[in-house]
Short mmCIF file of C-alpha atoms in Angstrom, two decimals:
data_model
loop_
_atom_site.label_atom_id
_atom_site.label_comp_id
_atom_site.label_asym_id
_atom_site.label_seq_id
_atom_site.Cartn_x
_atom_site.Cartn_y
_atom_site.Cartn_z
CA UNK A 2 77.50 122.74 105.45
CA UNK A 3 76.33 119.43 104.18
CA UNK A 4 77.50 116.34 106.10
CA UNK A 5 77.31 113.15 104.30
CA UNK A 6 76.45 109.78 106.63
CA UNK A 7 77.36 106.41 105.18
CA UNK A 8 75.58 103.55 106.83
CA UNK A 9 75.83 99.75 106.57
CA UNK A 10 72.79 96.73 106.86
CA UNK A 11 74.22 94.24 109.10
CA UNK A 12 72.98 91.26 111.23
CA UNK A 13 71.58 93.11 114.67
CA UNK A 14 74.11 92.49 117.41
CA UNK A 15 71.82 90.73 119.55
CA UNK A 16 71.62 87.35 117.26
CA UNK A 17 73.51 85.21 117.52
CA UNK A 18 75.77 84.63 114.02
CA UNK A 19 75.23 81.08 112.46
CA UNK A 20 77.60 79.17 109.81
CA UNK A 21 75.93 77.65 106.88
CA UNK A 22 76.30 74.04 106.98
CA UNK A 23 78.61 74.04 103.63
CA UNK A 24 81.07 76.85 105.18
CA UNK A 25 80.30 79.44 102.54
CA UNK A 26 79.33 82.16 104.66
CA UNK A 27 76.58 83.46 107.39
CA UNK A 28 73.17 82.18 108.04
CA UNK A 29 71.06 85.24 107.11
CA UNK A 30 67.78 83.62 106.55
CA UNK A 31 65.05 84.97 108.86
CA UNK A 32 68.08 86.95 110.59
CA UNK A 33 66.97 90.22 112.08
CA UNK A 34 69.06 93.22 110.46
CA UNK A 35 69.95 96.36 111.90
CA UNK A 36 72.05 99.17 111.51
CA UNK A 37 75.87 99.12 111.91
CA UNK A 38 76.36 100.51 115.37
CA UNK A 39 79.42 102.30 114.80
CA UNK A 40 77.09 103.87 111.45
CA UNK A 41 74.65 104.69 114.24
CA UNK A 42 76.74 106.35 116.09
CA UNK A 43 78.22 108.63 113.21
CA UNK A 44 74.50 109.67 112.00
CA UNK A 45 73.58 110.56 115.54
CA UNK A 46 76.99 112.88 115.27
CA UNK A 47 75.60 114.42 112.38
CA UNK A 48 72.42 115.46 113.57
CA UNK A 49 73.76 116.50 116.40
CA UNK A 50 75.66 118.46 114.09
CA UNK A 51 72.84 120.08 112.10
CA UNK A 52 70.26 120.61 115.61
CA UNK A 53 73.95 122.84 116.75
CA UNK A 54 73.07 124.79 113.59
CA UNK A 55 77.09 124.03 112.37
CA UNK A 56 75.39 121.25 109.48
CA UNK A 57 72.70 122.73 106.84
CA UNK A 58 71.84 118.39 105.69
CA UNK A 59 72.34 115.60 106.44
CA UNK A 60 72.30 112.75 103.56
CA UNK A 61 72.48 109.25 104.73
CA UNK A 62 74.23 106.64 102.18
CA UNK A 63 74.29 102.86 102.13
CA UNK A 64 75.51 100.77 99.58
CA UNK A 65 73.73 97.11 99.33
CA UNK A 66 70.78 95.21 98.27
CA UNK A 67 67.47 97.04 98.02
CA UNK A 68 66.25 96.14 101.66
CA UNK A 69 69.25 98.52 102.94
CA UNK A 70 65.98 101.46 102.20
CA UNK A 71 65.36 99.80 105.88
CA UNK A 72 68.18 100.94 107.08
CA UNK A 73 68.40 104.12 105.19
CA UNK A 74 64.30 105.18 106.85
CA UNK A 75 65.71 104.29 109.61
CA UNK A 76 68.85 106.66 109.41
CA UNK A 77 66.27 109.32 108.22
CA UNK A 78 64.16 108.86 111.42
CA UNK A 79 67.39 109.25 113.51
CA UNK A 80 67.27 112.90 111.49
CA UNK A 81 68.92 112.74 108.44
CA UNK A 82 67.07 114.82 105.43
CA UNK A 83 67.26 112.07 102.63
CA UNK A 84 68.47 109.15 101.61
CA UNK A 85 71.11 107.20 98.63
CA UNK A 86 71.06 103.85 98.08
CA UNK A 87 73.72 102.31 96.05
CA UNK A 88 71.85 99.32 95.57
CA UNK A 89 73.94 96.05 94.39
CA UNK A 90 73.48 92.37 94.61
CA UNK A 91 77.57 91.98 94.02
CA UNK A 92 79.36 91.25 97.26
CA UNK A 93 80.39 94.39 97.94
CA UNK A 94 84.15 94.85 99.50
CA UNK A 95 85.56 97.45 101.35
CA UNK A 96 87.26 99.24 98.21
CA UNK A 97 84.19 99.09 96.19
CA UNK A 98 82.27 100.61 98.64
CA UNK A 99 85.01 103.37 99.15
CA UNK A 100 84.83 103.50 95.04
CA UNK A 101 81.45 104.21 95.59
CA UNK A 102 81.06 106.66 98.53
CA UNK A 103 84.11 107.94 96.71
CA UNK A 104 81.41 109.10 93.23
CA UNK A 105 78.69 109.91 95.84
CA UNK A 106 80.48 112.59 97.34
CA UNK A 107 82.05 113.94 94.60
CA UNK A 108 78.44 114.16 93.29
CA UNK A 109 77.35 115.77 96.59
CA UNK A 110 79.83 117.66 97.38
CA UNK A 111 79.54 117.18 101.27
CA UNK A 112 81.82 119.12 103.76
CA UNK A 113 82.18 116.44 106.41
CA UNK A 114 82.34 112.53 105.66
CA UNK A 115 80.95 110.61 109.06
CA UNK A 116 80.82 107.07 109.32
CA UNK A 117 81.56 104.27 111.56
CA UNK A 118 85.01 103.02 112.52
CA UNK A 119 83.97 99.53 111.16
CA UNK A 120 81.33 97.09 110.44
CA UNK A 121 80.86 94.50 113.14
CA UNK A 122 80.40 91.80 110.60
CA UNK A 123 83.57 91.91 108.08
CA UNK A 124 85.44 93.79 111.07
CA UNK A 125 87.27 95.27 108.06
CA UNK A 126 88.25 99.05 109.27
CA UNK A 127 88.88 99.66 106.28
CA UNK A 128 86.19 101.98 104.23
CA UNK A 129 87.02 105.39 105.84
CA UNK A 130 90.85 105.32 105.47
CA UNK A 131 90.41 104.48 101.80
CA UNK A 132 87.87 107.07 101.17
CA UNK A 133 89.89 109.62 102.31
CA UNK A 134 92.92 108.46 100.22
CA UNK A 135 91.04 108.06 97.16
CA UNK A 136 89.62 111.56 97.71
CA UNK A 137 93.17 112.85 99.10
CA UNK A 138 90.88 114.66 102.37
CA UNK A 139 92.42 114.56 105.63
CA UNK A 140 90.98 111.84 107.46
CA UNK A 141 90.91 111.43 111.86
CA UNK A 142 89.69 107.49 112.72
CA UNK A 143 88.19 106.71 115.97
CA UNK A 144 86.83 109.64 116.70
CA UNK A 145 85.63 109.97 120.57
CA UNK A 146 85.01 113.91 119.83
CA UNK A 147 83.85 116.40 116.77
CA UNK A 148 83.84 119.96 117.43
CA UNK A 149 83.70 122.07 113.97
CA UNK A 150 84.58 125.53 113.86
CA UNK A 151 84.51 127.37 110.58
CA UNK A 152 86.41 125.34 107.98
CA UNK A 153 87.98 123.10 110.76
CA UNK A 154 87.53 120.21 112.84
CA UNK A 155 88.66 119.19 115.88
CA UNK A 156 88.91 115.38 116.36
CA UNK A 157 89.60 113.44 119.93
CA UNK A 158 90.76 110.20 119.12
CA UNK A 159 91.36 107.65 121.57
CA UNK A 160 94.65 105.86 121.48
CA UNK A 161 96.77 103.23 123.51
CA UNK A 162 98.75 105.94 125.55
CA UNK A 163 95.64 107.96 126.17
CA UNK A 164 94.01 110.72 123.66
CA UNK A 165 95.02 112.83 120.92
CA UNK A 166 93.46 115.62 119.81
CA UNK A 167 93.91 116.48 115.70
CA UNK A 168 92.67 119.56 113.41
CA UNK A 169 91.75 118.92 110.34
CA UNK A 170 91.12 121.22 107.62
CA UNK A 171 87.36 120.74 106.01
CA UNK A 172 86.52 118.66 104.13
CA UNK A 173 87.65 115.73 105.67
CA UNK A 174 87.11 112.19 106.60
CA UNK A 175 86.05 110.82 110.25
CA UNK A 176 85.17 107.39 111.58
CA UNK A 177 83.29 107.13 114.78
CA UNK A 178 84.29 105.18 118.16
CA UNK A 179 81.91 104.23 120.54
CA UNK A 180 82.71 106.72 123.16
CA UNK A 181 81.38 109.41 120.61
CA UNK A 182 77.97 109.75 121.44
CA UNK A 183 74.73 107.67 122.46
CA UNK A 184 72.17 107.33 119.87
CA UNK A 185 68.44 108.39 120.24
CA UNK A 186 65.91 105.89 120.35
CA UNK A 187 63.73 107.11 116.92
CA UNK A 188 60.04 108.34 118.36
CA UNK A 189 57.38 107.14 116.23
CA UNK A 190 56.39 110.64 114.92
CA UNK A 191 60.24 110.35 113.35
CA UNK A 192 59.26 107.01 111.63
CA UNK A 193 56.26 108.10 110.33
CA UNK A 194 58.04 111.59 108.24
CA UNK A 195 61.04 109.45 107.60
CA UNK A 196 58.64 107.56 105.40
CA UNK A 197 57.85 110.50 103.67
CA UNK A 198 61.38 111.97 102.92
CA UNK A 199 63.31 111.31 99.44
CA UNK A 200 65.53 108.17 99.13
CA UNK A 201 67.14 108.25 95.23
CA UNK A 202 68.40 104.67 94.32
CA UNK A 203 71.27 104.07 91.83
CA UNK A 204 72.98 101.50 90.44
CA UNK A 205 76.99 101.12 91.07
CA UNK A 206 77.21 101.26 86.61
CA UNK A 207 75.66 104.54 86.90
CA UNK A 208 78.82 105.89 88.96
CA UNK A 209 80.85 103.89 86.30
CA UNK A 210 82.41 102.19 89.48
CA UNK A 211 83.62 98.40 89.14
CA UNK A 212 82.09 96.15 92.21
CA UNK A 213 83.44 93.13 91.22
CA UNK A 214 85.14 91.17 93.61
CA UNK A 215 88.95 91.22 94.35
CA UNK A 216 89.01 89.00 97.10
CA UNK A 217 87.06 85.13 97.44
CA UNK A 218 85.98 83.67 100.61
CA UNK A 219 87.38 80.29 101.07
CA UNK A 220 85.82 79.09 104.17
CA UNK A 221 84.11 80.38 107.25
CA UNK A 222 84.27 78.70 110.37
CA UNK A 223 82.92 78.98 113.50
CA UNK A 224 85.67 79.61 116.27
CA UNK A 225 86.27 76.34 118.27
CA UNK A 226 84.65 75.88 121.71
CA UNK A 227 86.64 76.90 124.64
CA UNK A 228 87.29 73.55 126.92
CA UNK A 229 86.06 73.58 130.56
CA UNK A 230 88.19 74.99 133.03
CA UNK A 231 89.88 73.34 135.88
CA UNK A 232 90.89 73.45 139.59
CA UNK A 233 94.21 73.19 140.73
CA UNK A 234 95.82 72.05 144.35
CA UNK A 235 98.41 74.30 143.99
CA UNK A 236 100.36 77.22 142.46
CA UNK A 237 103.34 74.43 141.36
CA UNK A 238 100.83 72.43 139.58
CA UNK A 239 99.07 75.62 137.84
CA UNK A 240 102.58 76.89 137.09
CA UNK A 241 102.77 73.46 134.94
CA UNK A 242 99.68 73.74 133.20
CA UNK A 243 100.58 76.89 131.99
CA UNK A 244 104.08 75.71 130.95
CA UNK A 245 103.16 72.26 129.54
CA UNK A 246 99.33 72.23 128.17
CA UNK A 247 98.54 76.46 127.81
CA UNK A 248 101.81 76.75 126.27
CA UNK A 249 101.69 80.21 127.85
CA UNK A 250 104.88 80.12 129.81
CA UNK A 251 108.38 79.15 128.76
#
């Protein structure tokens, strides 16, 4: 069983995002990148996957400029076998990417589809839903627990009333949550080999898959500051706050 991992180059969750001054986008010069760590998450899955002996391979896929081969070495030291990079200087959106993943597995062939729930820097949630549609798999989002057996998976998601468990019938589509699994910490033995296993770069033209843009970006903005907070004397005078400046009660 081959389980295909599709991971995303973002800016690492410990910096702090900045605004270009002209309010075109994100600061991403000297920015330290990272993989997505819902992406994380799924390739950990995976592996986990193949060390059960359930997966045969595990190919990791990113679609993006060419320093995403960071990001795919490091996928490869988590344990995947090799490595596709899409590689693009178009602003990719979530339907080109799904476009794309979309001619990579049909290309591959893969049993299982893993990858995060979303990408903490578009927020989008949107990549695994249309992959599945466009493929017409059976898809389970938010995935807290994968058990495979045979030509079946078993899928915990987590939802407002509690969980739900789903079966899906192979191959299919899941997104990872964070409750799925902790990732390893790559050793440096991992590092070194991942340097050594095969990464094949394409372009998006030979897919024959459009990644033009659908969508512009107007503006970006940083959110405004939240004012200082304030002591009240009493629960009549809070109670008008609320009412009168929050706007919170009627």
């Amino acid at each position: 069983m081959r389980v295909l991992v599709a991971v995303k180059r973002v800016v690492d969750y410990n910096v702090k995002v900045r605004v270009k001054a002209d309010g075109t986008g994100v600061d991403l010069a000297n920015v330290k990148m990272s993989m997505n760590p819902f992406d994380e998450i799924a390739c950990e899955e995976a592996v986990r996957l193949k060390e059960a002996g359930v997966a045969t391979e595990v190919v990791a896929v990113s679609c993006g400029v060419t320093a995403c081969q960071e990001t795919l070495r490091s996928a490869m030291a988590l344990g995947a076998d090799r490595g596709i990079l899409v590689e693009s200087e178009a602003e990719l959106q979530p339907l080109a990417v799904a476009k794309l993943l979309q001619a990579v597995v049909n290309k591959e062939a893969p049993q299982l589809v893993l990858l995060g729930k979303q990408a903490i820097d578009d927020d989008s949630n949107q990549v695994g839903q249309m992959l599945a549609s466009l493929m017409g798999w059976p898809q389970a989002t938010f995935a807290s627990k994968v058990v495979i057996a045979g030509d079946k998976a078993s899928v915990t998601r987590e939802i407002d009333g509690g969980l739900e468990t789903l079966e899906l019938k192979l191959p299919a589509v899941v997104t990872s949550d964070l409750r799925l699994n902790e990732p390893r910490y790559a050793a440096l033995p991992s590092i070194m080999k991942a340097k050594k296993k095969p990464l094949a770069v394409i372009k998006p033209s030979d897919l024959g898959v459009d990644v033009s843009p659908r969508l512009s970006t107007l503006k970006v903005a940083e959110p405004p500051k939240r004012s200082a907070g304030v002591r009240v004397p009493d629960v009549k005078q809070l109670v008008d706050k609320l009412r009168n400046e929050a706007k919170v009660l009627p």
